[in-house]
Amino acid sequence: EALIDMGIEIDICLFLEVPDEELVERVVGRRLDPDTGAIYHMKYKPPPAEIAGRVVQRKDDNEETAKTRIEKYRKVESYLKSAFGDVAQEIEGNIPPAEVWKLTDAALAECK
């Protein structure tokens, strides 16, 4: 309603669908290089050997915090899906990033 009041029309609302267990794994495996700010993942994008010793895990990148974030997100997601059901579109997010981008790009192209 606030968006409508501001004259903003939603053409599409995309939801990247990823199983909760996978989201937790992605968060828990994330590492930060404090020198460069680069983000790595211990499974999906390991840091190069020469910097592996300096990467750190953020304090909030733990399983408990990840599950709490996901629970909050799922509540918002549920509301958004019902509020924007006519323009909501789900995209498989548990596939290689290049494939996610292709699906996202195609969805955005259709709403132009």
Short mmCIF file of C-alpha atoms in Angstrom, two decimals:
data_model
loop_
_atom_site.label_atom_id
_atom_site.label_comp_id
_atom_site.label_asym_id
_atom_site.label_seq_id
_atom_site.Cartn_x
_atom_site.Cartn_y
_atom_site.Cartn_z
CA GLU A 1 0.00 0.00 0.00
CA ALA A 2 2.85 2.38 0.81
CA LEU A 3 4.36 1.76 -2.62
CA ILE A 4 1.04 2.44 -4.31
CA ASP A 5 0.66 5.63 -2.27
CA MET A 6 4.09 6.72 -3.54
CA GLY A 7 3.09 5.96 -7.14
CA ILE A 8 5.44 3.00 -7.42
CA GLU A 9 4.18 0.09 -9.46
CA ILE A 10 5.82 -3.31 -9.03
CA ASP A 11 6.33 -5.10 -12.35
CA ILE A 12 7.98 -8.20 -10.95
CA CYS A 13 9.05 -9.58 -7.58
CA LEU A 14 11.69 -12.31 -7.86
CA PHE A 15 12.32 -14.95 -5.21
CA LEU A 16 15.49 -17.02 -5.38
CA GLU A 17 14.53 -20.42 -4.02
CA VAL A 18 17.27 -22.15 -2.06
CA PRO A 19 16.75 -24.85 0.59
CA ASP A 20 17.33 -23.58 4.14
CA GLU A 21 20.08 -26.15 4.76
CA GLU A 22 21.99 -24.82 1.75
CA LEU A 23 21.61 -21.24 2.94
CA VAL A 24 23.04 -22.22 6.33
CA GLU A 25 25.99 -23.93 4.64
CA ARG A 26 26.65 -20.86 2.52
CA VAL A 27 26.69 -18.58 5.56
CA VAL A 28 28.74 -20.84 7.82
CA GLY A 29 31.37 -21.40 5.11
CA ARG A 30 31.82 -17.72 4.30
CA ARG A 31 35.18 -16.12 5.05
CA LEU A 32 36.50 -12.58 4.77
CA ASP A 33 39.98 -11.39 3.89
CA PRO A 34 40.44 -8.49 6.33
CA ASP A 35 43.21 -6.97 4.20
CA THR A 36 41.27 -6.72 0.94
CA GLY A 37 37.62 -7.15 1.97
CA ALA A 38 37.31 -10.05 -0.50
CA ILE A 39 34.74 -12.70 0.37
CA TYR A 40 35.46 -16.41 -0.03
CA HIS A 41 33.66 -19.63 0.75
CA MET A 42 35.52 -22.62 2.10
CA LYS A 43 33.65 -25.02 -0.23
CA TYR A 44 32.51 -22.98 -3.22
CA LYS A 45 35.26 -20.36 -3.58
CA PRO A 46 38.20 -21.21 -1.31
CA PRO A 47 40.77 -18.51 -0.67
CA PRO A 48 44.10 -18.84 -2.45
CA ALA A 49 46.72 -20.72 -0.45
CA GLU A 50 48.82 -17.60 0.11
CA ILE A 51 46.02 -15.85 2.02
CA ALA A 52 44.17 -18.82 3.52
CA GLY A 53 45.80 -18.23 6.89
CA ARG A 54 44.48 -14.71 7.25
CA VAL A 55 40.84 -15.13 6.24
CA VAL A 56 38.37 -14.84 9.10
CA GLN A 57 34.82 -15.86 9.82
CA ARG A 58 32.50 -13.10 10.95
CA LYS A 59 31.11 -13.64 14.44
CA ASP A 60 27.56 -13.70 13.11
CA ASP A 61 28.31 -16.25 10.37
CA ASN A 62 27.32 -19.19 12.53
CA GLU A 63 24.56 -21.78 12.27
CA GLU A 64 22.33 -20.32 14.99
CA THR A 65 22.39 -16.80 13.57
CA ALA A 66 21.90 -18.09 10.02
CA LYS A 67 18.82 -20.07 11.06
CA THR A 68 17.38 -17.02 12.84
CA ARG A 69 17.94 -14.85 9.74
CA ILE A 70 16.32 -17.45 7.50
CA GLU A 71 13.30 -17.74 9.79
CA LYS A 72 12.81 -13.96 9.70
CA TYR A 73 13.26 -13.94 5.94
CA ARG A 74 10.71 -16.71 5.42
CA LYS A 75 8.10 -14.65 7.29
CA VAL A 76 8.76 -11.62 5.09
CA GLU A 77 8.91 -13.79 1.99
CA SER A 78 5.52 -15.29 2.80
CA TYR A 79 4.01 -11.82 3.16
CA LEU A 80 5.57 -10.57 -0.08
CA LYS A 81 4.43 -13.61 -2.02
CA SER A 82 0.87 -13.03 -0.89
CA ALA A 83 1.00 -9.25 -1.38
CA PHE A 84 2.61 -9.43 -4.84
CA GLY A 85 1.30 -12.81 -5.92
CA ASP A 86 0.29 -11.59 -9.37
CA VAL A 87 3.84 -10.39 -10.14
CA ALA A 88 5.80 -12.83 -7.97
CA GLN A 89 8.08 -15.27 -9.72
CA GLU A 90 10.24 -17.97 -8.20
CA ILE A 91 13.69 -18.71 -9.57
CA GLU A 92 15.74 -21.76 -8.71
CA GLY A 93 18.69 -20.46 -6.73
CA ASN A 94 20.41 -23.72 -5.92
CA ILE A 95 22.13 -24.01 -9.27
CA PRO A 96 25.37 -22.49 -10.61
CA PRO A 97 25.40 -18.66 -10.43
CA ALA A 98 25.60 -18.28 -14.21
CA GLU A 99 22.39 -20.30 -14.56
CA VAL A 100 20.66 -18.26 -11.85
CA TRP A 101 21.61 -15.11 -13.75
CA LYS A 102 20.22 -16.50 -17.03
CA LEU A 103 16.88 -17.26 -15.36
CA THR A 104 16.83 -13.87 -13.65
CA ASP A 105 17.70 -12.03 -16.83
CA ALA A 106 14.99 -13.89 -18.74
CA ALA A 107 12.39 -13.10 -16.09
CA LEU A 108 13.32 -9.40 -16.12
CA ALA A 109 13.26 -9.31 -19.92
CA GLU A 110 9.71 -10.70 -19.95
CA CYS A 111 8.38 -7.89 -17.76
CA LYS A 112 9.75 -5.05 -19.92
#
